[in-house]
mmCIF file of C-alpha atoms in Angstrom:
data_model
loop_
_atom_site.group_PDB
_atom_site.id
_atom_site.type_symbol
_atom_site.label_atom_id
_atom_site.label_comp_id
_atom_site.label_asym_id
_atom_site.label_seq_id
_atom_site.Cartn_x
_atom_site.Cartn_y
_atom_site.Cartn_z
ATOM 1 C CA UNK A 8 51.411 121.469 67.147
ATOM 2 C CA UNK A 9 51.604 124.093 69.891
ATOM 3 C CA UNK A 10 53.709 126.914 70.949
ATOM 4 C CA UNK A 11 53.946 126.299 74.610
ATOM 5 C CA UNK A 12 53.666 129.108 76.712
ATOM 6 C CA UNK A 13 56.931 129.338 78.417
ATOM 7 C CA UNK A 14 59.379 128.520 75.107
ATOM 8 C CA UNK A 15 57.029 131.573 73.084
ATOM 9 C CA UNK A 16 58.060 134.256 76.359
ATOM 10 C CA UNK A 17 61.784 133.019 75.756
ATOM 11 C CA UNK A 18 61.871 133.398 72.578
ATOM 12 C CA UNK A 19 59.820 136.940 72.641
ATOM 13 C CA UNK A 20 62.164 138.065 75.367
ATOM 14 C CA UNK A 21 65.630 137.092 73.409
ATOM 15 C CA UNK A 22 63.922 139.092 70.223
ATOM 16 C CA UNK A 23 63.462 142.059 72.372
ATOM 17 C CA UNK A 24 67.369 142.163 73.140
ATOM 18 C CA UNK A 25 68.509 142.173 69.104
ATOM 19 C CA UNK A 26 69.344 145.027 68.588
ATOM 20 C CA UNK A 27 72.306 144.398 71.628
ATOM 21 C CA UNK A 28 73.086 141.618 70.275
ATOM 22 C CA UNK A 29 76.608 140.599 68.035
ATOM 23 C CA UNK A 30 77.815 137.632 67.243
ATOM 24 C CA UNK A 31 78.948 135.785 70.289
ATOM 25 C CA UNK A 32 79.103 138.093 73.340
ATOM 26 C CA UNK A 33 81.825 138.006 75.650
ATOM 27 C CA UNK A 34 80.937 137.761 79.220
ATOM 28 C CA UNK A 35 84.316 137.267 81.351
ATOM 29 C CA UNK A 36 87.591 135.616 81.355
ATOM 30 C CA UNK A 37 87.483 132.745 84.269
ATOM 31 C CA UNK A 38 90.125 130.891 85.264
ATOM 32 C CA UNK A 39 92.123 131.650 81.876
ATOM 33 C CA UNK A 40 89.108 130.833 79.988
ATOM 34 C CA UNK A 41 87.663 133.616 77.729
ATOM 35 C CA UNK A 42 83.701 132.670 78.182
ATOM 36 C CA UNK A 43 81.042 133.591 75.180
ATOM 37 C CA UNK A 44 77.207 132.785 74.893
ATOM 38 C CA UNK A 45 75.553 132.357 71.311
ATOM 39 C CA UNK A 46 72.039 131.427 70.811
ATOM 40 C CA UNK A 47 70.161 130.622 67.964
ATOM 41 C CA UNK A 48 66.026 131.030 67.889
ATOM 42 C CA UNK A 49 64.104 129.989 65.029
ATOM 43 C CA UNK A 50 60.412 129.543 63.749
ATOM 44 C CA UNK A 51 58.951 128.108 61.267
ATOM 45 C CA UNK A 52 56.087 127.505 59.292
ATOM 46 C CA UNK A 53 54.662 124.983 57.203
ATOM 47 C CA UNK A 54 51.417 125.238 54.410
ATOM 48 C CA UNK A 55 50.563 120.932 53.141
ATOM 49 C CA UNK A 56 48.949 120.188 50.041
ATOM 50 C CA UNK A 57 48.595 116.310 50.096
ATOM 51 C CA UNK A 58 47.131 113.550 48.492
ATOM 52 C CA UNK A 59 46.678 111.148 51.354
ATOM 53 C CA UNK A 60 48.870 111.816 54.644
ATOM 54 C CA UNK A 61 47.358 114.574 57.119
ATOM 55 C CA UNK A 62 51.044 115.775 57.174
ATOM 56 C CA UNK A 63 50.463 117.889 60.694
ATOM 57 C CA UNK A 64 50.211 114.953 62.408
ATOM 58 C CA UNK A 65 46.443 116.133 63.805
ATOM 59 C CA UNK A 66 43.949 113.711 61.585
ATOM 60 C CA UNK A 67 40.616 115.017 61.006
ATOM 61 C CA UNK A 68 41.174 118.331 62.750
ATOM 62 C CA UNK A 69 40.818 120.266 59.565
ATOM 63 C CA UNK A 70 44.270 121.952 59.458
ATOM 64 C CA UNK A 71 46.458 121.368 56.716
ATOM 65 C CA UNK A 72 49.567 123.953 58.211
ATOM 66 C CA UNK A 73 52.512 124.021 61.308
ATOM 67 C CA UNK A 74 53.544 126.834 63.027
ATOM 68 C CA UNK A 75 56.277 126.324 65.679
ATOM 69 C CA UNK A 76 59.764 127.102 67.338
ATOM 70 C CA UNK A 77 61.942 125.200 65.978
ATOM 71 C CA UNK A 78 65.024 125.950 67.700
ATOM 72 C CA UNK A 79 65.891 128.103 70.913
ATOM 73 C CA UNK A 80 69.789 126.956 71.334
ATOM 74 C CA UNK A 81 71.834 128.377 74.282
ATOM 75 C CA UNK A 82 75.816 127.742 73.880
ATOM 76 C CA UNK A 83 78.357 128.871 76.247
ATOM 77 C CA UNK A 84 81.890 128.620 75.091
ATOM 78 C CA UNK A 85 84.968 129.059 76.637
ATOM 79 C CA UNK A 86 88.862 129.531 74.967
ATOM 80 C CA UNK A 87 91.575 128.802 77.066
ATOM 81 C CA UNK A 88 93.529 128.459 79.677
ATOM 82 C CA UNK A 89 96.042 127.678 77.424
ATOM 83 C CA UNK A 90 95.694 125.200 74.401
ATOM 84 C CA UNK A 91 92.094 123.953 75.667
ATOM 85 C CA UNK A 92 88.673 125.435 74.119
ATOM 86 C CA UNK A 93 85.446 123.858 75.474
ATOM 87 C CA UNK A 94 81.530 124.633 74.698
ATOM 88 C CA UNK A 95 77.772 123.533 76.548
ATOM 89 C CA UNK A 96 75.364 123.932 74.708
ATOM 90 C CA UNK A 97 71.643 123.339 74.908
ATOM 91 C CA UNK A 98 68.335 123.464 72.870
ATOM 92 C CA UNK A 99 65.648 124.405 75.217
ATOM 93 C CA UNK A 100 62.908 123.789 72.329
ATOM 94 C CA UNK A 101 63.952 120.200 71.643
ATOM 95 C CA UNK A 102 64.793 119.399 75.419
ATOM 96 C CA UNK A 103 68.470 117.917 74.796
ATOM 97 C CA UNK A 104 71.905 118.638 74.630
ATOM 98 C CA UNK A 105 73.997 119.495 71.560
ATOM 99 C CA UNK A 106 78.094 120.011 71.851
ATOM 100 C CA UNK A 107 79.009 119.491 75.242
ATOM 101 C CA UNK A 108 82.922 118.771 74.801
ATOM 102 C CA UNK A 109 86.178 119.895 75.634
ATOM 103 C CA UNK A 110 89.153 120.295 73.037
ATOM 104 C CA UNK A 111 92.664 120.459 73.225
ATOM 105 C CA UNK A 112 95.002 122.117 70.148
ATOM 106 C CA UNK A 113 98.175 120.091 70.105
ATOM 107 C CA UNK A 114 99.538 122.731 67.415
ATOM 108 C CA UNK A 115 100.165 122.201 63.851
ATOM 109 C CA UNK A 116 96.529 121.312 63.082
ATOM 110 C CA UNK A 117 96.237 118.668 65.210
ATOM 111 C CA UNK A 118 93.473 118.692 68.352
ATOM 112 C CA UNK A 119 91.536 116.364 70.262
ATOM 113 C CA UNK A 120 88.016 116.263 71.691
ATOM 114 C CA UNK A 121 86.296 114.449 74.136
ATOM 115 C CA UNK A 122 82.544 114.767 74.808
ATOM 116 C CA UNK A 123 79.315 114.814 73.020
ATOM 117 C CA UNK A 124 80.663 116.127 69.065
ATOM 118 C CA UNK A 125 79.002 115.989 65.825
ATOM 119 C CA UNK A 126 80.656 112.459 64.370
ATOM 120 C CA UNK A 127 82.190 113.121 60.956
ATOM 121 C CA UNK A 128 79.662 111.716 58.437
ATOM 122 C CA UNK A 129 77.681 114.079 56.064
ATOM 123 C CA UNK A 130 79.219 117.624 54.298
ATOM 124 C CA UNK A 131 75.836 118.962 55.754
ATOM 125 C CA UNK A 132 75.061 118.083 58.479
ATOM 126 C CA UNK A 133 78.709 119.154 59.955
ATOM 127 C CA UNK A 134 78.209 122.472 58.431
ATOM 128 C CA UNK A 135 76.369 125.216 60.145
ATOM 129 C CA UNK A 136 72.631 125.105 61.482
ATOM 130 C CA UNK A 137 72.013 128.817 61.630
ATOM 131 C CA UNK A 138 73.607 129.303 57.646
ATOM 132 C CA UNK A 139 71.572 126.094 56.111
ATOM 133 C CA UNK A 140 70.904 126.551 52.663
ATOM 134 C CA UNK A 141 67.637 125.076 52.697
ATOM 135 C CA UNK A 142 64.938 124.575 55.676
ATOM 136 C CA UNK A 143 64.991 121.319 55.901
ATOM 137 C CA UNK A 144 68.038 119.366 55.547
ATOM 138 C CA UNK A 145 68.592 116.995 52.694
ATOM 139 C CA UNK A 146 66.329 113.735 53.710
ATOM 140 C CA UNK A 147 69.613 111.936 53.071
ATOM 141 C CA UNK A 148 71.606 113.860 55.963
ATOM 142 C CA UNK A 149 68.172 113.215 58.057
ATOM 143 C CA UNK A 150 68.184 110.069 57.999
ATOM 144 C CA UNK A 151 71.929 108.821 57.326
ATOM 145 C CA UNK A 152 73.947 111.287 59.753
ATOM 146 C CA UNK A 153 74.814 110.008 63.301
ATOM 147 C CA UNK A 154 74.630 113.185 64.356
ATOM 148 C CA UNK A 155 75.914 114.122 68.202
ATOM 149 C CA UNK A 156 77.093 111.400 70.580
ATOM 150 C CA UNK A 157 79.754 111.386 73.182
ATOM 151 C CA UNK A 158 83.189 109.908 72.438
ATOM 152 C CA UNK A 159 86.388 111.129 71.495
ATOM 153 C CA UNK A 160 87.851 112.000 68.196
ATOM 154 C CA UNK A 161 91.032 112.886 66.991
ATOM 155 C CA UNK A 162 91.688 115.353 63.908
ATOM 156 C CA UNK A 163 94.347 116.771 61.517
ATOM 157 C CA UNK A 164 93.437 119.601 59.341
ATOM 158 C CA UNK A 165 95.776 121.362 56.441
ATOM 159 C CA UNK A 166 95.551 123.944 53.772
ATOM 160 C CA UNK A 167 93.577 121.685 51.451
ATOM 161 C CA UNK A 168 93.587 118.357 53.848
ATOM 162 C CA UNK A 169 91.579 117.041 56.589
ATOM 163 C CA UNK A 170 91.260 113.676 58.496
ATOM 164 C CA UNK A 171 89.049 112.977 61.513
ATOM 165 C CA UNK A 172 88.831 109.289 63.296
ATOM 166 C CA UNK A 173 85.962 109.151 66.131
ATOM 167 C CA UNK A 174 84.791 106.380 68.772
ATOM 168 C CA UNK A 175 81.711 107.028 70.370
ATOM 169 C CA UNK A 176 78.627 105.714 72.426
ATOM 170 C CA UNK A 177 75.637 106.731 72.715
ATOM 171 C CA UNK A 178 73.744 110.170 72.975
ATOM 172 C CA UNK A 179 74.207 112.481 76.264
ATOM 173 C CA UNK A 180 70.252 113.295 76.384
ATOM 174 C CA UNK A 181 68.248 110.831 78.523
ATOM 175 C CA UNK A 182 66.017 108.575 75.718
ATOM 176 C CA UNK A 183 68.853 109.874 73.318
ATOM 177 C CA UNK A 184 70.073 107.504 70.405
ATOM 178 C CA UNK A 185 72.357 104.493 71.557
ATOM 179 C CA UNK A 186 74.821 102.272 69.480
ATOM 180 C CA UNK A 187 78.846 102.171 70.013
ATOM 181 C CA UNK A 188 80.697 102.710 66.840
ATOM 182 C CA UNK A 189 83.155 104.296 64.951
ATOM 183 C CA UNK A 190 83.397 106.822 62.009
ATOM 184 C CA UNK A 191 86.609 108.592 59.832
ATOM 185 C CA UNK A 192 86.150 111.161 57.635
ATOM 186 C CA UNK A 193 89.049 112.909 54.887
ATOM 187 C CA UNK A 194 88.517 115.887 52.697
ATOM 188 C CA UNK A 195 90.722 117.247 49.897
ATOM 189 C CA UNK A 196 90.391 120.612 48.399
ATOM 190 C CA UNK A 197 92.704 120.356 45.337
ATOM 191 C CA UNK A 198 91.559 123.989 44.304
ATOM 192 C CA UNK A 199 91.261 126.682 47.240
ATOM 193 C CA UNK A 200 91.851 129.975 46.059
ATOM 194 C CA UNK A 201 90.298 133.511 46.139
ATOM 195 C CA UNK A 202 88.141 132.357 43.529
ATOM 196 C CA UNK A 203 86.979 128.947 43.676
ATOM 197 C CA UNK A 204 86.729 125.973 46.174
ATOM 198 C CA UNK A 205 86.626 122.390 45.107
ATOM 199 C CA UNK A 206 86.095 119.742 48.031
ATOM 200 C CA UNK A 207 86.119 116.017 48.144
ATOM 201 C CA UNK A 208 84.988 114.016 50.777
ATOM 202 C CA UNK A 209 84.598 110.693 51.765
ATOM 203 C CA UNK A 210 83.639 109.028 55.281
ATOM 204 C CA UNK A 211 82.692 105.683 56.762
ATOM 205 C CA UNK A 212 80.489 105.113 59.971
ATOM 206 C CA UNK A 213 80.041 101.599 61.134
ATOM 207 C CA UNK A 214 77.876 101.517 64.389
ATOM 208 C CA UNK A 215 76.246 98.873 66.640
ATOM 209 C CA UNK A 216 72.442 98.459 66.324
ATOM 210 C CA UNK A 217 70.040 99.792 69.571
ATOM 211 C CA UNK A 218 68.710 96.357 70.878
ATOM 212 C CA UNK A 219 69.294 95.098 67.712
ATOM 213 C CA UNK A 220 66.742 96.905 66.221
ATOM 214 C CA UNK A 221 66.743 99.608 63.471
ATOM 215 C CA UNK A 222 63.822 101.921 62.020
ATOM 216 C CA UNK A 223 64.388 104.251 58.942
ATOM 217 C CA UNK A 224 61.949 106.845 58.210
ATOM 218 C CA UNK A 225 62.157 110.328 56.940
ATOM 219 C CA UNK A 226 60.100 113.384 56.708
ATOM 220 C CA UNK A 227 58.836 115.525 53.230
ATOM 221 C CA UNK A 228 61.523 117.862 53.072
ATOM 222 C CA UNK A 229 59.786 119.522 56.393
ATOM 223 C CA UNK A 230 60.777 119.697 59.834
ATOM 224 C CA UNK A 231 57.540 120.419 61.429
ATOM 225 C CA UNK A 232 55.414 117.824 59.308
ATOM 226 C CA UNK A 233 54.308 115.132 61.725
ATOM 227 C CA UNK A 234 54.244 112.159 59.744
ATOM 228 C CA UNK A 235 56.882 110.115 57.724
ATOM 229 C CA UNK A 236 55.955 108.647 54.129
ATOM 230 C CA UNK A 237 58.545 106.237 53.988
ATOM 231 C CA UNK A 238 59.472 104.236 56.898
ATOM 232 C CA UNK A 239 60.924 100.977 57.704
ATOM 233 C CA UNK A 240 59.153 99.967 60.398
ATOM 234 C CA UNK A 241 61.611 98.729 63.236
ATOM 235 C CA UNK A 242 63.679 95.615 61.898
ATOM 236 C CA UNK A 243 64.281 93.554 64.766
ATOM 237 C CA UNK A 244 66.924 91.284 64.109
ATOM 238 C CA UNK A 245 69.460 93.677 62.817
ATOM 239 C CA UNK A 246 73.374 93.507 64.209
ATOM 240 C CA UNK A 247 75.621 96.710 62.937
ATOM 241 C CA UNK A 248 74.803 98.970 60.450
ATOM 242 C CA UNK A 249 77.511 101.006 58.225
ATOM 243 C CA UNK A 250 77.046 103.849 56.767
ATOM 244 C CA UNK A 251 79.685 105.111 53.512
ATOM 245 C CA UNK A 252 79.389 109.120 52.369
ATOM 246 C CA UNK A 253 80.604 110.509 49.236
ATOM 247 C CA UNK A 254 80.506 114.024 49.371
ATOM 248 C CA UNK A 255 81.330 117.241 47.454
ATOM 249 C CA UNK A 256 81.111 121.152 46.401
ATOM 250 C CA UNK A 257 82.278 123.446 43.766
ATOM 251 C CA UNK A 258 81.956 127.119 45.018
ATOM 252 C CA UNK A 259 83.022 129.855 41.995
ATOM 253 C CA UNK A 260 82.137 133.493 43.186
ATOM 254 C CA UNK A 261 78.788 133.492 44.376
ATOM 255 C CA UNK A 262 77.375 130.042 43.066
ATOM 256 C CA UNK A 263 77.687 126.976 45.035
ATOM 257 C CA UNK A 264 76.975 123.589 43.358
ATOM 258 C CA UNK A 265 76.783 120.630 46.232
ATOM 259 C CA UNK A 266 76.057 116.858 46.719
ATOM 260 C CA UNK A 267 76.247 114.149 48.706
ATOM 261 C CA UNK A 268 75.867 110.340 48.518
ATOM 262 C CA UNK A 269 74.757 107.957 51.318
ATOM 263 C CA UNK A 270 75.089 103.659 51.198
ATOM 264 C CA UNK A 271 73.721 101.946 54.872
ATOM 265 C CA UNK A 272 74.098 98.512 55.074
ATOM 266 C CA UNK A 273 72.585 96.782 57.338
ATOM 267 C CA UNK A 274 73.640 93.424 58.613
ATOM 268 C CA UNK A 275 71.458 91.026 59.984
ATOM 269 C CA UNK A 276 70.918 87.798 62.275
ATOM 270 C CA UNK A 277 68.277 85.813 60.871
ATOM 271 C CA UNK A 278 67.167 87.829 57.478
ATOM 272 C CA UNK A 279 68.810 88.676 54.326
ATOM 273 C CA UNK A 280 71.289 91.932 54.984
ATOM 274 C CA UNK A 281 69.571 95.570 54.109
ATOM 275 C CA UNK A 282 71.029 98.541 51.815
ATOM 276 C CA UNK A 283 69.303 102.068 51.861
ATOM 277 C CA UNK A 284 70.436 104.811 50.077
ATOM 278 C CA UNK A 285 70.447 108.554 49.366
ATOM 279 C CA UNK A 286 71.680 111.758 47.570
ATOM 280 C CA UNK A 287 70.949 115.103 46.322
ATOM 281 C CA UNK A 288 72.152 118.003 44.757
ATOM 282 C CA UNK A 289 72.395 121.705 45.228
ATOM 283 C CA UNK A 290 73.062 124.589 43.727
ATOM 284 C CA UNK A 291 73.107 128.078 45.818
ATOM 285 C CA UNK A 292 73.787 131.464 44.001
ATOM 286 C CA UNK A 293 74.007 134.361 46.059
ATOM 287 C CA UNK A 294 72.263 137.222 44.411
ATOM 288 C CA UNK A 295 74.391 139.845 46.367
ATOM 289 C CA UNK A 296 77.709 138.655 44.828
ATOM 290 C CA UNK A 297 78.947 137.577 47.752
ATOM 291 C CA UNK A 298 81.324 134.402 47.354
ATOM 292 C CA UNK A 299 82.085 131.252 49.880
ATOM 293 C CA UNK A 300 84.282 130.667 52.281
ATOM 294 C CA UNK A 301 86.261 127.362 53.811
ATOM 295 C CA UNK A 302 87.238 125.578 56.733
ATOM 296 C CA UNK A 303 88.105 122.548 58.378
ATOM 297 C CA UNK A 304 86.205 120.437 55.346
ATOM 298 C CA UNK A 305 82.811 122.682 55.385
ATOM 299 C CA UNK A 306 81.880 125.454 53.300
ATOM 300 C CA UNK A 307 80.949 128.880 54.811
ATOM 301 C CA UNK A 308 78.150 131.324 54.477
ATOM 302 C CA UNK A 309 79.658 134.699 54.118
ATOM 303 C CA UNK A 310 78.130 138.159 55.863
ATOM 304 C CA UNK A 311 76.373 140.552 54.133
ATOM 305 C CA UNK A 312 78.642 142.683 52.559
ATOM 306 C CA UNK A 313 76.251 145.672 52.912
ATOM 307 C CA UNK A 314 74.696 145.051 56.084
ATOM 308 C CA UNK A 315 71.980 147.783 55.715
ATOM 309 C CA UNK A 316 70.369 145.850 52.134
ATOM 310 C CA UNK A 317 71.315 142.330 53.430
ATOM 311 C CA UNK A 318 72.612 139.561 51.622
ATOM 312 C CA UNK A 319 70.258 137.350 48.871
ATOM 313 C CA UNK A 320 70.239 133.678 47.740
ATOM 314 C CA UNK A 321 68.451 131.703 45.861
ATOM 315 C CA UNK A 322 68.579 127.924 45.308
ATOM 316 C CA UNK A 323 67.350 124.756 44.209
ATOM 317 C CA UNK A 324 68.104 121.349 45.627
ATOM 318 C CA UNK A 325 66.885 117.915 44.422
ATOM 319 C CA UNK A 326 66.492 114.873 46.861
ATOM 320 C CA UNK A 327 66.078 111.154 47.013
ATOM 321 C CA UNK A 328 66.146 108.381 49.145
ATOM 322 C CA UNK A 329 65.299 104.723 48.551
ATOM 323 C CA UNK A 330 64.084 102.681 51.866
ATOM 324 C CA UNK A 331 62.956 99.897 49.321
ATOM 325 C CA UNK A 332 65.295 96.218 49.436
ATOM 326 C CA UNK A 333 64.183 92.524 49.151
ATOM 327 C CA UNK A 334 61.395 92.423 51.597
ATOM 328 C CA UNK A 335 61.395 95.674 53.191
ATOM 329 C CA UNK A 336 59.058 98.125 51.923
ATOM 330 C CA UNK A 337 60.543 101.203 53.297
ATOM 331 C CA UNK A 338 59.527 103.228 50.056
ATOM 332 C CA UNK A 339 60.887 105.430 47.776
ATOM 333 C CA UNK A 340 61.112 109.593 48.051
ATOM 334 C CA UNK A 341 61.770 112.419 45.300
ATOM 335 C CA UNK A 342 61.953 116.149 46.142
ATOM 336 C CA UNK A 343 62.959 119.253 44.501
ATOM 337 C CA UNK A 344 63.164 122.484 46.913
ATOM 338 C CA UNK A 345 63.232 126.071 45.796
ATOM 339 C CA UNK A 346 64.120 128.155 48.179
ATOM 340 C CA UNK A 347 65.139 132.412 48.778
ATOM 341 C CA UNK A 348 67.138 132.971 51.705
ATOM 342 C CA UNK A 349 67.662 136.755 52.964
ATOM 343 C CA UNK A 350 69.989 137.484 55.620
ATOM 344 C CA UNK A 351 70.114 141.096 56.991
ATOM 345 C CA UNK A 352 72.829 142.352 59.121
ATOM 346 C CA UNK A 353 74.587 139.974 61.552
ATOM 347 C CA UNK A 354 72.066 138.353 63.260
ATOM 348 C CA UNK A 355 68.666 137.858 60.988
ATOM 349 C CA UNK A 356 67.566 135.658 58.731
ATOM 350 C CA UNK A 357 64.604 135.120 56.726
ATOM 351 C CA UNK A 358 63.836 131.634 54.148
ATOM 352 C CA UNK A 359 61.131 131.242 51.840
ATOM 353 C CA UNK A 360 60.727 127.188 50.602
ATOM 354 C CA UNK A 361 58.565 125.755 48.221
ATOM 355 C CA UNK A 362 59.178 121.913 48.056
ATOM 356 C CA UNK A 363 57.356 119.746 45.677
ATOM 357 C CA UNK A 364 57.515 115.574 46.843
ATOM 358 C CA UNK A 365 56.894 112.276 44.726
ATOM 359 C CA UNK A 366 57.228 109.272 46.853
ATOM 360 C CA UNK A 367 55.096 105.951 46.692
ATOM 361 C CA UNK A 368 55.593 102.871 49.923
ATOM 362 C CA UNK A 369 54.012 99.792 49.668
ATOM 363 C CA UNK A 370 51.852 100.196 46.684
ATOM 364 C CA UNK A 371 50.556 103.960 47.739
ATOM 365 C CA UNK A 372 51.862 107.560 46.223
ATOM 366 C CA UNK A 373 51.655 110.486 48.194
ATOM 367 C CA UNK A 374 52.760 113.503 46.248
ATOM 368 C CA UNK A 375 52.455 116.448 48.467
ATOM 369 C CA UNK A 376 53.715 120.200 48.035
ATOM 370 C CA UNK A 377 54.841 122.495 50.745
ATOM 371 C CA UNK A 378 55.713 125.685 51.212
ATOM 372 C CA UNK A 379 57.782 126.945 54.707
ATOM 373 C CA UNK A 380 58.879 130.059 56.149
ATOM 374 C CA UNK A 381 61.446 130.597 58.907
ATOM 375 C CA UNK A 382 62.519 133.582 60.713
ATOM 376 C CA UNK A 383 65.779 133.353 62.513
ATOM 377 C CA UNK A 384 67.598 135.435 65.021
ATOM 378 C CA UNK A 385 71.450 134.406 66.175
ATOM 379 C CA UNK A 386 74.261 136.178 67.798
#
């Protein structure tokens, strides 16, 4: 896998600007609308060990290791005139769109929005891209989350409460994922004080199939890696496919325990119905003593409290995910991750993953272990 030429000069060129850089910088008010641009560059690296699979994708040329941008994200966001906030935003490395919506506050935590949104399924996968807590995200929120599509959704958020209900279509990128649905989502924090967050979450996605076809498949815990070890294949007979999440985290100080819990079922015209599931657990300690914060059902990453030493975390996260049911051989995937995350100031960030994988499809085990790096630069 290749840098290409013109994405490595953007990404050298917005490197060369951070030390100007803060978090979000203004660039005029417009028509009542106070407009910001964020970005978000990162790049990765990945080191295989594996038993079978030539996991960069590039059989028999010797190379057993990824190096790539991952992400090169451009958002604009405006606030105002009035009660309406609105964002574009755009990821030049993957070629496609990611919020592109407008939203209106009606007051008293309610607000609409109507665009292309994140759909409210999966604690993390709503959360934050530039504060992940691993790498990779959990192969459950991979391959379970819908992810962005354009609809409209309507939300109420409390103290302690949330509820969001969404319709949606399909996926404002040309080639993008298709498949009307719908998906609601309520949290309850029944502790949310100085010291310690708990959060409870449940949400239900229930979607039409693409064609009437469906294919899950997940990498090893890395973004970069170029094949999947468990995989589906594409079902072609398949109708609707719902999708329930159980979800949860416990943050005390500076530890943060997580976990979520993913059932699809998959209904079908002229075979038996499907079920694949997930889950995995997390716990996050940050080594700094800084603690967690909360809002609108997701946790947050705090800043370093002393900018000049950074702030330190370390963490461990364990994985599964069972494609396996009546005659599908999908297969069956174990990981644990162990990861250091360092992030120094306001706008860098350096990880450090090991991930070591047990999965077996059709028969075969592939066992491989990994080890990833990612600098990141955001403002």
């Amino acid at each position: 896998m290749k840098i290409t030429p013109n994405r490595l000069a953007a990404a050298l060129m917005l490197a060369s600007i951070a030390p100007l850089a803060h978090a979000g910088v203004p660039i005029d008010t417009i028509g009542g609308s106070e407009i910001s641009f964020e970005g978000l560059v990162q790049a990765d690296s990945s080191w295989y060990d594996s038993d079978l699979a030539d996991l960069d994708g590039d059989a028999g040329d010797g190379n057993d290791h990824d190096h790539e941008l991952r992400r090169a994200e451009l958002v604009l966001k405006g606030k105002g005139p009035g009660n309406v906030d609105w964002v574009v935003g755009y990821d030049a490395k993957g070629d496609k769109w990611l919020d592109v919506n407008v939203g209106y506050d009606f007051g008293g935590g309610h607000g609409l929005t109507v665009g292309q949104f994140k759909q409210p399924n999966s604690l993390e996968e709503l959360s934050s891209t530039k504060n992940n807590d691993f790498i990779s995200k959990a192969m459950t929120t991979n391959t379970f989350a819908v992810s962005r599509r354009l609809g409209a959704a309507y939300g109420y958020s409390a103290d302690d409460w949330s509820i969001t209900a969404s319709s949606f279509g399909r996926e404002l990128t040309s080639g993008g994922a298709h498949g009307a649905g719908y998906g609601l989502r309520g949290t309850f924090a029944p502790i949310h004080d100085d010291a310690s967050i708990l959060h409870l979450g449940l949400s239900y996605v229930d979607q039409d199939t693409d064609a009437d076809t469906l294919r899950l498949r997940t990498r090893p815990q890395a973004d970069l890696a170029g094949v999947r070890l468990v995989d589906t294949g594409t079902l072609l007979d398949t109708d609707r496919v719902a999708t329930t999440g159980v979800e949860s985290f416990w943050a005390h100080g500076p530890l943060k325990l997580q976990g979520e819990y993913m059932h699809a079922s998959v209904s079908r015209h002229d075979n038996a119905d499907y079920t694949a599931t997930g889950g995995y657990l997390s716990a996050v300690y940050n080594l700094t003593g800084e603690s967690w914060g909360y809002k609108s059902g997701t946790p947050g990453t705090a800043k370093p409290a002393d900018p000049a030493r950074g702030m330190w975390q370390v963490g461990l996260r364990y994985d599964t995910i069972d494609l396996d049911d009546g005659t599908v051989e999908g297969g069956r995937m174990d990981a644990m991750t162990a990861g250091v995350n360092w992030y120094w100031r306001k706008n860098f960030k350096f990880a450090l993953n090991y991930v070591q994988v047990d999965s077996e499809r059709q028969g075969l085990s592939d066992d491989p272990d990994i080890i990833e790096t990612r600098l990141q630069f955001f403002w």
